[in-house]
């Protein structure tokens, strides 16, 4: 079922308003909706409709009226159920119809049959019964179709289902057509059929000619209106984002105008966030606090965190990308440690340069600062940062780390790792 | 002075800017639709006595830019990527004849707040000699302007990354083998630029002269501008990197 329904069920009890139920319905969802509204078992309502149908088809008529008037919605059912269900093994299969539904269907069939056969087929009136039933079936099919089209905006059916829906619509139309034809054939003799069809076609053509332009205009207006609405929505989203983040940051900057470091930090963090938001790839509306799943994301995330924490700009360049595996995660930790070191000890000389490249199966990361540099041999043995967190970690995971540091000429850490998978 | 400068956009070697007081002058036009930003850049680089940069004109949109550039014939144009009236690419298109002129050649340096791949690659393919972001320091910007004036290319680390990325995707067979591939050396040079090395450091690392580094970078720029692979444009639009 649609997420909308679930969200509604979870968050707040839906307003007790009469809707036709979109879930677990057999025809239009009228019975299901009514049952949910008045708090009775569905089977009862269905039986009521069926029983009422025996009195000159009143039940069917009532049902049809409900179907037309009541909008399709969510409700009348506590737990939404899908047409497909997931088996314990994780496969999707067609949901087994529940016994009540089958029973109701059988009763309905019997009812209709009894109703129809109660007329004397040989009499004049009786001859129209079967065509009427055919037309009715067709109309029902097409109507359900229309409901589904409305539902499609919630559930977004895949192509196969769309084909199925199309087929269903066509069957409905065919049924109605057959019914009407039978009517025509019964009324007049077959000889008059040609004339009747010609007249029908003529009338139809006339209607299309008259109403055609108007219909086209209406559909154009509709799509234009939709475009405008989408645009307005987008603008609202941008406005909301700018308000939430940019304006707040600007306010903070005004308050902290004296603290140059803080202002820079705020501005940088905000710039990065806004940039991410503006240029994020389409469709990946990833939340900030989600775990990164690719190398590029991980590098950028680490750099952003170090930048915020230490107030030193890090310039990140990533060439290529690949999914993050265990070995690469270790490499990312080492890289992060290198970034922290660079920001702490080398941040004076300008931005720290972070470069990551995926080339074939090798992932290369370099972190370079322009700080004072140091002599690795002179680092006391108890300083575990570089030896353990960077070099040791890379070696344990089958990679390599190289450190190049020139006193006065900055430091560069190179990390190289083979990807686990090809 | 070229041997000393780095041209990378941030800090990477400000040592070279001292060499500009040798009486060399460069005439520059500023094209940007933000008046405040123009004023800021003017304040940073416009002190002709100390910087050697003389701002001879400003423009806020494409039409103005074309007019100002044609009338003043500057040596270097600092060109914003996003402009009313078609953007920096449109300015480049309409000034194409000035870029190839035998005399008084006008050279373009893209200066933008955008670092979306398609924007950057777009202006470079349009004929700009380099690309720097607006976070660049004044001294580095001046150095870049002089580099462009001398006909050299200015690759920021980020641009180098984009180019490496663009030329790395080799799904389509190249139309022109010579153009559509980077040589091993060019790749190495680009990679070092992307890692934040200055020209001088690259030269030392690869045991080549700074002049050779420059010629490699210029060759890459030429390939980027002339490369036939439509793949490149497709790549730029398909990937909204950064």
XYZ file of C-alpha atoms in Angstrom:
664
model
C 0.000 0.000 0.000
C 0.952 3.562 -0.300
C 3.132 5.185 2.263
C 0.458 7.810 2.682
C -1.918 5.336 4.229
C 0.670 3.959 6.562
C 1.774 7.368 7.637
C -1.783 8.371 8.308
C -2.425 5.255 10.319
C 0.672 5.720 12.342
C 0.613 9.417 12.995
C -2.955 10.387 13.608
C -6.278 8.640 13.449
C -7.785 9.596 10.109
C -10.675 11.973 10.311
C -13.894 10.041 10.438
C -15.151 11.028 7.090
C -16.729 8.759 4.571
C -14.318 7.569 1.961
C -14.340 4.677 -0.366
C -11.573 2.420 0.780
C -8.651 1.977 -1.549
C -7.413 -1.146 0.187
C -8.961 -4.541 0.255
C -11.814 -3.465 -1.922
C -13.620 -5.675 -4.385
C -15.378 -3.193 -6.610
C -15.375 0.452 -5.749
C -14.528 0.066 -2.103
C -17.929 1.398 -1.097
C -18.762 -1.412 1.299
C -15.311 -1.361 2.827
C -15.459 2.377 3.265
C -18.931 2.316 4.751
C -17.988 -0.507 7.101
C -15.028 1.477 8.334
C -17.166 4.554 8.724
C -19.975 3.028 10.750
C -17.802 0.449 12.458
C -19.393 -2.760 11.202
C -17.740 -5.847 9.699
C -17.344 -5.506 5.941
C -19.103 -8.787 5.302
C -22.271 -7.400 6.862
C -22.304 -4.341 4.689
C -21.612 -6.413 1.620
C -24.382 -8.844 2.484
C -26.688 -5.889 2.970
C -25.948 -4.564 -0.466
C -26.389 -7.992 -2.022
C -29.645 -8.578 -0.200
C -30.906 -5.184 -1.241
C -30.073 -6.005 -4.821
C -32.816 -8.610 -4.836
C -35.420 -5.937 -4.376
C -35.456 -4.722 -7.941
C -31.749 -4.101 -7.938
C -31.925 -1.358 -5.354
C -28.676 -2.482 -3.723
C -26.769 -2.242 -6.961
C -28.240 1.178 -7.638
C -27.354 2.398 -4.171
C -23.850 1.020 -4.574
C -23.459 2.826 -7.866
C -24.628 6.103 -6.355
C -22.136 5.759 -3.496
C -19.418 4.949 -5.946
C -20.047 8.116 -7.914
C -20.501 10.451 -4.983
C -18.004 9.293 -2.365
C -14.357 10.062 -3.079
C -11.746 7.364 -2.984
C -9.635 7.670 0.104
C -7.936 5.926 2.914
C -9.757 4.394 5.780
C -12.114 1.675 6.752
C -9.235 -0.613 7.408
C -6.743 -0.726 10.190
C -3.868 -2.357 8.385
C -3.401 -1.692 4.710
C -2.861 -4.752 2.612
C -1.254 -5.010 -0.746
C -2.253 -7.065 -3.722
C 1.124 -8.681 -3.372
C 2.572 -9.960 -0.169
C 6.068 -10.928 0.785
C 6.614 -14.531 1.739
C 8.954 -15.442 4.573
C 11.580 -16.340 1.974
C 11.407 -12.786 0.728
C 9.619 -13.447 -2.525
C 6.639 -11.500 -3.676
C 3.570 -13.422 -4.603
C -0.042 -12.714 -5.221
C -1.858 -12.340 -1.929
C -4.279 -15.161 -1.249
C -7.827 -13.809 -1.303
C -9.418 -14.125 2.091
C -12.332 -16.468 2.527
C -14.836 -13.717 3.181
C -14.064 -12.112 -0.122
C -14.509 -15.345 -2.050
C -17.752 -16.027 -0.289
C -19.054 -12.548 -0.980
C -18.125 -12.883 -4.624
C -20.005 -16.188 -4.925
C -23.061 -14.781 -3.216
C -22.946 -11.760 -5.476
C -22.749 -13.977 -8.530
C -25.670 -16.082 -7.384
C -27.652 -12.948 -6.620
C -27.076 -11.468 -10.027
C -27.878 -14.730 -11.702
C -31.121 -15.112 -9.764
C -32.067 -11.541 -10.522
C -31.478 -12.040 -14.194
C -33.226 -15.351 -14.474
C -36.206 -14.030 -12.562
C -37.121 -12.173 -15.713
C -38.618 -14.227 -18.426
C -36.033 -14.225 -21.122
C -38.579 -14.884 -23.753
C -40.589 -11.810 -22.964
C -39.898 -8.532 -24.630
C -38.332 -6.919 -21.532
C -36.220 -9.960 -20.752
C -34.307 -9.633 -23.962
C -32.570 -6.554 -22.699
C -31.331 -8.081 -19.456
C -28.123 -9.688 -20.676
C -26.995 -6.667 -22.685
C -27.675 -4.537 -19.622
C -25.594 -6.827 -17.461
C -22.792 -6.666 -20.030
C -22.910 -2.891 -20.117
C -22.975 -2.777 -16.349
C -19.898 -4.978 -16.099
C -18.078 -2.827 -18.632
C -18.938 0.357 -16.808
C -17.765 -1.130 -13.517
C -14.460 -2.145 -15.061
C -13.848 1.268 -16.545
C -14.767 3.034 -13.351
C -12.371 0.978 -11.303
C -9.868 1.926 -13.906
C -10.473 5.590 -13.242
C -10.063 5.009 -9.527
C -6.783 3.292 -10.148
C -5.587 6.193 -12.220
C -6.182 8.431 -9.246
C -4.461 5.985 -6.971
C -1.510 5.815 -9.285
C -0.330 9.147 -7.971
C 0.195 7.505 -4.597
C 1.541 4.158 -5.530
C 3.281 4.733 -8.840
C 2.631 1.381 -10.498
C 5.304 -0.190 -12.617
C 4.977 -0.801 -16.295
C 3.540 -4.273 -16.083
C 0.724 -3.120 -13.911
C 0.036 -0.259 -16.255
C -0.296 -2.701 -19.146
C -2.653 -4.753 -17.053
C -4.738 -1.682 -16.321
C -4.863 -0.791 -19.980
C -6.034 -4.294 -20.826
C -8.700 -4.013 -18.176
C -9.888 -0.693 -19.550
C -10.086 -2.166 -23.024
C -12.078 -5.159 -21.791
C -14.472 -2.778 -20.083
C -14.965 -0.787 -23.243
C -15.417 -3.976 -25.237
C -18.069 -5.198 -22.833
C -19.996 -1.951 -23.066
C -19.666 -1.983 -26.818
C -20.933 -5.547 -27.060
C -23.859 -4.748 -24.813
C -24.816 -1.724 -26.852
C -24.490 -3.652 -30.101
C -26.744 -6.380 -28.794
C -29.247 -3.699 -27.854
C -29.158 -2.307 -31.341
C -29.400 -5.720 -32.936
C -32.319 -6.675 -30.733
C -34.207 -3.481 -31.294
C -34.001 -3.342 -34.995
C -33.284 -6.082 -37.372
C -29.754 -6.836 -38.435
C -30.479 -5.156 -41.722
C -30.756 -1.798 -39.997
C -27.494 -2.278 -38.149
C -25.438 -0.663 -40.900
C -27.549 2.455 -40.888
C -27.480 2.651 -37.135
C -23.701 2.300 -36.978
C -23.244 4.931 -39.668
C -25.489 7.315 -37.824
C -23.624 6.640 -34.584
C -20.265 7.257 -36.178
C -21.559 10.474 -37.710
C -22.825 11.729 -34.393
C -19.554 10.793 -32.663
C -17.502 12.579 -35.314
C -19.679 15.625 -34.897
C -19.187 15.614 -31.152
C -15.424 15.234 -31.500
C -15.287 18.081 -34.011
C -17.318 20.327 -31.763
C -15.773 19.463 -28.448
C -12.285 18.569 -29.655
C -10.648 21.997 -29.526
C -12.242 22.690 -26.207
C -10.937 19.398 -24.800
C -7.452 20.107 -26.102
C -7.518 23.553 -24.541
C -8.694 22.151 -21.279
C -5.909 19.575 -21.142
C -3.382 22.271 -22.010
C -4.701 24.524 -19.290
C -4.534 21.631 -16.889
C -0.919 20.803 -17.637
C -0.007 24.470 -17.490
C -1.659 24.770 -14.142
C 0.221 21.710 -12.970
C 3.549 23.165 -14.109
C 2.817 26.369 -12.249
C 1.951 24.451 -9.141
C 5.149 22.412 -9.316
C 7.143 25.584 -9.761
C 5.436 27.191 -6.809
C 6.212 24.124 -4.739
C 9.855 24.218 -5.724
C 10.079 27.877 -4.890
C 8.507 27.210 -1.539
C 11.061 24.497 -0.894
C 13.935 26.785 -1.774
C 12.501 29.520 0.399
C 12.109 27.121 3.287
C 15.656 25.914 2.941
C 17.111 29.385 2.655
C 15.123 30.426 5.653
C 16.115 27.443 7.758
C 19.796 27.517 7.074
C 21.093 30.578 5.279
C 19.156 33.237 7.157
C 19.961 31.649 10.473
C 23.623 31.531 9.636
C 23.591 35.163 8.550
C 21.985 36.113 11.841
C 24.643 34.188 13.718
C 27.326 35.901 11.672
C 25.935 39.314 12.571
C 25.947 38.380 16.240
C 29.494 37.080 16.071
C 30.820 39.862 13.861
C 33.758 40.463 16.207
C 34.931 36.886 16.202
C 36.561 36.509 12.819
C 37.313 32.824 13.275
C 33.758 31.977 14.195
C 32.381 34.007 11.300
C 34.638 32.194 8.885
C 33.651 28.823 10.298
C 29.944 29.620 10.060
C 30.230 30.977 6.554
C 32.229 27.994 5.378
C 29.890 25.435 6.876
C 26.900 27.222 5.411
C 28.481 27.563 2.006
C 29.249 23.890 1.905
C 25.764 22.938 2.981
C 24.077 25.209 0.487
C 26.333 23.995 -2.282
C 25.518 20.396 -1.447
C 21.892 21.223 -1.516
C 21.990 23.160 -4.765
C 24.160 20.794 -6.724
C 23.150 17.496 -5.191
C 22.557 14.845 -7.820
C 18.929 14.516 -8.781
C 17.012 11.902 -6.923
C 19.495 11.294 -4.143
C 17.875 13.483 -1.553
C 20.063 11.952 1.076
C 19.831 13.141 4.608
C 22.898 14.604 6.182
C 23.200 12.080 8.973
C 22.979 8.997 6.806
C 26.085 6.869 6.625
C 27.994 7.533 3.423
C 27.930 4.601 1.037
C 30.442 5.697 -1.562
C 34.036 6.800 -1.412
C 33.376 10.336 -2.655
C 30.682 10.897 -0.054
C 32.877 9.526 2.713
C 35.820 11.754 1.778
C 33.646 14.842 1.593
C 31.939 14.015 4.852
C 35.216 13.550 6.715
C 36.646 16.726 5.242
C 33.545 18.680 6.216
C 33.689 17.412 9.778
C 37.374 18.195 10.163
C 36.809 21.616 8.603
C 34.061 22.430 11.068
C 35.961 21.132 14.042
C 39.307 22.739 13.384
C 38.307 25.812 11.450
C 40.758 25.137 8.643
C 39.491 25.004 5.071
C 39.938 21.690 3.288
C 39.744 21.609 -0.468
C 38.475 18.280 -1.684
C 38.965 16.934 -5.190
C 37.595 13.508 -6.012
C 38.173 11.718 -9.301
C 35.939 8.732 -9.923
C 33.900 7.020 -7.290
C 33.156 3.541 -5.997
C 31.124 1.900 -3.262
C 32.671 1.795 0.152
C 33.860 -1.630 1.315
C 35.539 -2.655 4.524
C 39.075 -1.997 3.382
C 38.149 1.383 1.987
C 36.400 2.251 5.222
C 39.688 1.639 7.004
C 41.426 3.812 4.441
C 38.858 6.529 5.077
C 39.597 6.394 8.791
C 43.286 6.738 8.087
C 42.571 9.619 5.716
C 40.485 11.301 8.335
C 43.289 11.015 10.828
C 45.627 12.538 8.255
C 43.171 15.397 7.683
C 42.956 16.056 11.412
C 46.750 16.151 11.670
C 47.010 18.428 8.657
C 44.387 20.771 10.052
C 45.990 20.813 13.505
C 49.617 21.230 12.547
C 49.596 22.462 8.971
C 46.531 24.655 8.745
C 48.522 27.887 8.990
C 49.872 27.655 5.478
C 46.535 27.806 3.705
C 43.893 25.254 2.886
C 44.560 21.558 3.241
C 44.385 19.767 -0.076
C 42.558 16.452 -0.096
C 42.675 14.376 -3.238
C 41.035 11.015 -3.788
C 41.164 8.983 -6.960
C 39.679 5.676 -7.979
C 41.653 4.167 -10.791
C 40.697 0.659 -11.706
C 40.937 -1.327 -8.518
C 43.251 1.047 -6.724
C 42.028 3.824 -4.506
C 44.497 6.594 -3.844
C 44.064 9.325 -1.271
C 46.422 12.167 -0.628
C 46.228 14.747 2.133
C 48.561 17.660 1.755
C 49.132 20.702 3.890
C 51.520 23.612 3.645
C 52.407 23.806 7.258
C 55.855 23.737 8.855
C 56.285 20.013 8.290
C 58.214 17.703 10.571
C 60.765 14.960 10.618
C 59.094 11.582 11.006
C 62.128 10.017 12.636
C 62.076 12.616 15.337
C 58.503 11.949 16.338
C 58.667 10.374 19.797
C 57.754 6.709 19.964
C 54.810 7.300 22.228
C 53.018 9.399 19.650
C 50.757 6.812 18.157
C 48.710 9.055 15.846
C 50.720 8.706 12.706
C 52.251 5.275 13.293
C 49.158 3.458 14.426
C 46.166 5.350 13.115
C 47.564 5.966 9.680
C 50.481 3.720 8.749
C 49.545 0.773 10.979
C 45.905 0.822 10.019
C 46.673 0.862 6.304
C 49.131 -2.031 6.621
C 46.770 -4.130 8.711
C 44.184 -3.816 5.971
C 46.525 -4.630 3.155
C 47.236 -1.127 1.952
C 50.184 1.166 2.125
C 50.820 4.629 3.507
C 53.631 6.998 2.703
C 54.504 10.145 4.523
C 56.469 12.921 2.994
C 57.351 15.858 5.081
C 59.858 18.558 4.439
C 60.606 20.816 7.377
C 59.204 24.142 6.259
C 57.665 22.682 3.103
C 54.493 21.039 4.296
C 53.443 17.452 4.765
C 51.797 15.017 2.453
C 50.245 11.694 3.361
C 49.616 9.220 0.554
C 47.318 6.291 1.154
C 46.869 3.487 -1.335
C 44.463 0.590 -1.097
C 43.196 -2.159 -3.388
C 39.451 -2.513 -3.512
C 38.074 -5.769 -2.155
C 35.714 -6.300 -5.072
C 36.511 -5.841 -8.742
C 57.749 35.572 -12.546
C 56.025 32.584 -14.070
C 58.568 30.217 -12.674
C 57.591 31.208 -9.220
C 53.841 31.354 -9.318
C 51.488 28.497 -8.898
C 48.222 29.778 -10.153
C 46.389 27.338 -8.012
C 43.498 29.065 -6.481
C 44.354 28.860 -2.847
C 47.518 29.703 -1.145
C 49.526 27.078 -2.929
C 52.605 29.176 -3.279
C 52.209 32.864 -2.928
C 55.916 33.271 -3.139
C 55.848 34.279 -6.782
C 53.792 37.410 -6.579
C 56.769 39.491 -5.565
C 57.966 39.411 -9.134
C 55.171 41.561 -10.456
C 56.585 44.927 -9.601
C 58.818 44.841 -12.658
C 56.727 47.453 -14.375
C 54.616 44.923 -16.221
C 51.040 45.977 -16.702
C 47.980 44.015 -17.623
C 44.669 45.530 -18.672
C 41.696 43.707 -17.255
C 37.919 43.821 -17.726
C 35.679 42.541 -14.942
C 32.473 40.781 -15.944
C 30.158 39.894 -13.088
C 26.538 40.679 -12.384
C 27.141 41.357 -8.709
C 28.208 44.944 -8.219
C 29.478 44.200 -4.723
C 31.678 41.442 -5.985
C 33.120 43.636 -8.749
C 33.872 46.280 -6.165
C 35.563 43.697 -3.964
C 37.748 42.342 -6.755
C 38.549 45.887 -7.892
C 39.664 46.700 -4.356
C 41.882 43.623 -4.183
C 43.587 43.779 -7.532
C 42.913 47.266 -8.825
C 45.784 49.043 -7.068
C 47.702 49.396 -10.292
C 50.889 50.718 -8.670
C 51.408 47.671 -6.474
C 49.718 44.916 -8.408
C 50.346 45.809 -12.008
C 46.712 45.177 -12.808
C 44.672 47.941 -14.370
C 40.920 47.439 -14.470
C 39.825 49.183 -17.654
C 36.186 48.212 -17.690
C 33.346 46.454 -15.981
C 30.200 44.758 -17.236
C 27.176 43.207 -15.595
C 25.596 41.199 -18.398
C 26.394 39.549 -21.701
C 25.575 42.494 -23.995
C 27.478 44.968 -21.864
C 30.405 42.579 -21.631
C 30.675 42.165 -25.386
C 30.521 45.936 -25.893
C 33.078 46.738 -23.212
C 35.471 44.007 -24.352
C 35.293 45.063 -28.001
C 35.863 48.728 -27.242
C 38.568 48.437 -24.594
C 40.364 45.367 -25.967
C 41.794 44.232 -22.623
C 44.430 41.561 -22.345
C 42.522 39.527 -19.798
C 38.820 39.286 -19.040
C 37.715 37.974 -15.659
C 34.511 36.259 -16.620
C 31.739 35.087 -14.356
C 30.087 31.817 -15.384
C 26.541 32.830 -14.510
C 25.433 36.024 -16.198
C 22.120 37.455 -17.301
C 21.683 37.068 -21.033
C 23.197 33.655 -21.649
C 26.075 33.256 -19.206
C 29.828 33.315 -19.639
C 29.621 30.787 -22.456
C 27.621 33.273 -24.530
C 30.216 36.005 -24.002
C 32.920 33.588 -25.118
C 30.925 32.655 -28.197
C 30.413 36.238 -29.246
C 34.015 37.185 -28.576
C 35.427 34.172 -30.404
C 37.093 36.337 -33.062
C 38.913 38.371 -30.387
C 40.390 35.230 -28.869
C 42.005 34.181 -32.118
C 43.017 37.650 -33.270
C 46.631 37.891 -34.363
C 47.191 41.090 -32.433
C 45.798 42.319 -29.148
C 44.527 38.888 -28.312
C 41.924 38.871 -25.551
C 42.197 36.019 -23.060
C 39.508 34.883 -20.676
C 39.845 33.628 -17.144
C 36.676 32.175 -15.679
C 36.015 33.285 -12.129
C 32.992 31.759 -10.559
C 31.334 30.802 -7.344
C 29.977 27.751 -9.100
C 32.030 24.622 -9.123
C 29.462 22.466 -10.827
C 31.277 20.363 -13.375
C 29.147 21.362 -16.333
C 29.619 25.075 -15.661
C 33.363 24.753 -15.379
C 33.867 22.430 -18.327
C 31.414 24.578 -20.310
C 33.447 27.806 -20.093
C 36.733 25.999 -20.608
C 35.431 24.375 -23.767
C 34.133 27.769 -24.779
C 37.700 29.010 -24.891
C 38.536 30.310 -21.414
C 42.192 29.882 -20.500
C 41.520 28.829 -16.965
C 39.121 28.685 -14.104
C 39.388 29.847 -10.520
C 36.774 30.013 -7.795
C 35.762 33.182 -6.019
C 37.372 32.068 -2.774
C 40.771 32.697 -4.349
C 43.018 35.170 -2.555
C 43.926 38.471 -4.158
C 47.564 37.549 -4.655
C 46.730 34.247 -6.285
C 44.202 35.926 -8.535
C 46.795 38.446 -9.670
C 49.252 35.652 -10.334
C 46.620 33.806 -12.357
C 45.844 36.928 -14.388
C 49.488 37.298 -15.356
C 49.734 33.636 -16.214
C 46.743 33.887 -18.522
C 48.108 37.053 -20.094
C 51.241 35.147 -21.045
C 49.134 32.576 -22.814
C 49.468 29.967 -20.130
C 46.607 27.969 -18.694
C 45.378 28.241 -15.144
C 44.166 25.001 -13.638
C 42.810 24.996 -10.144
C 43.012 21.665 -8.316
C 39.302 21.287 -8.763
C 39.414 21.919 -12.500
C 42.244 19.398 -12.766
C 40.010 16.900 -10.969
C 37.141 17.531 -13.364
C 39.374 17.109 -16.391
C 40.882 13.887 -15.073
C 37.414 12.608 -14.433
C 36.181 13.607 -17.876
C 39.062 11.978 -19.701
C 39.001 8.890 -17.523
C 35.596 7.771 -18.733
C 36.485 5.978 -21.928
C 33.323 4.123 -22.795
C 33.023 5.710 -26.235
C 35.832 5.205 -28.704
C 37.732 8.454 -29.219
C 37.070 10.276 -32.456
C 40.573 11.613 -32.665
C 43.176 9.514 -30.882
C 45.598 12.378 -30.405
C 43.045 14.751 -28.995
C 40.867 12.454 -27.026
C 43.530 10.967 -24.816
C 45.771 12.453 -22.244
C 49.333 11.240 -22.323
C 50.758 9.574 -19.272
C 52.774 12.690 -18.480
C 49.782 14.985 -18.843
C 47.826 12.805 -16.477
C 50.652 12.897 -13.957
C 50.871 16.662 -14.164
C 47.125 17.046 -13.774
C 47.079 14.668 -10.847
C 49.725 16.677 -9.066
C 47.830 19.904 -9.702
C 44.730 18.263 -8.269
C 46.754 17.277 -5.210
C 47.654 20.897 -4.654
C 51.197 21.039 -5.987
C 52.646 24.233 -7.427
C 54.271 24.193 -10.873
C 57.706 24.381 -9.358
C 57.001 21.413 -7.127
C 55.576 19.434 -10.011
C 58.675 20.114 -12.054
C 60.855 18.910 -9.213
C 58.758 15.830 -8.627
C 58.751 14.740 -12.255
C 62.325 15.845 -13.014
C 61.226 18.196 -15.767
C 61.453 21.948 -16.193
C 58.723 24.357 -15.246
C 58.421 25.256 -18.931
C 57.629 21.635 -19.688
C 54.992 21.588 -16.989
C 53.457 24.674 -18.564
C 53.424 23.123 -21.992
C 51.765 19.979 -20.628
C 49.064 22.048 -18.984
C 48.501 24.049 -22.156
C 48.269 20.820 -24.139
C 45.606 19.509 -21.771
C 43.661 22.740 -22.102
C 43.854 22.531 -25.879
C 42.632 18.943 -25.839
C 39.814 19.914 -23.558
C 38.752 22.740 -25.852
C 39.160 20.924 -29.129
C 38.301 17.404 -28.141
C 35.560 16.061 -30.354
C 34.132 13.689 -27.897
C 30.546 14.691 -27.307
C 30.937 12.376 -24.382
C 32.635 15.218 -22.564
C 29.629 17.484 -22.676
C 27.375 14.609 -21.867
C 29.529 13.749 -18.921
C 29.389 17.286 -17.676
C 25.635 17.513 -17.781
C 24.954 14.007 -16.564
C 27.067 14.375 -13.449
C 26.289 17.192 -11.172
C 29.400 16.645 -9.163
C 30.516 18.392 -6.014
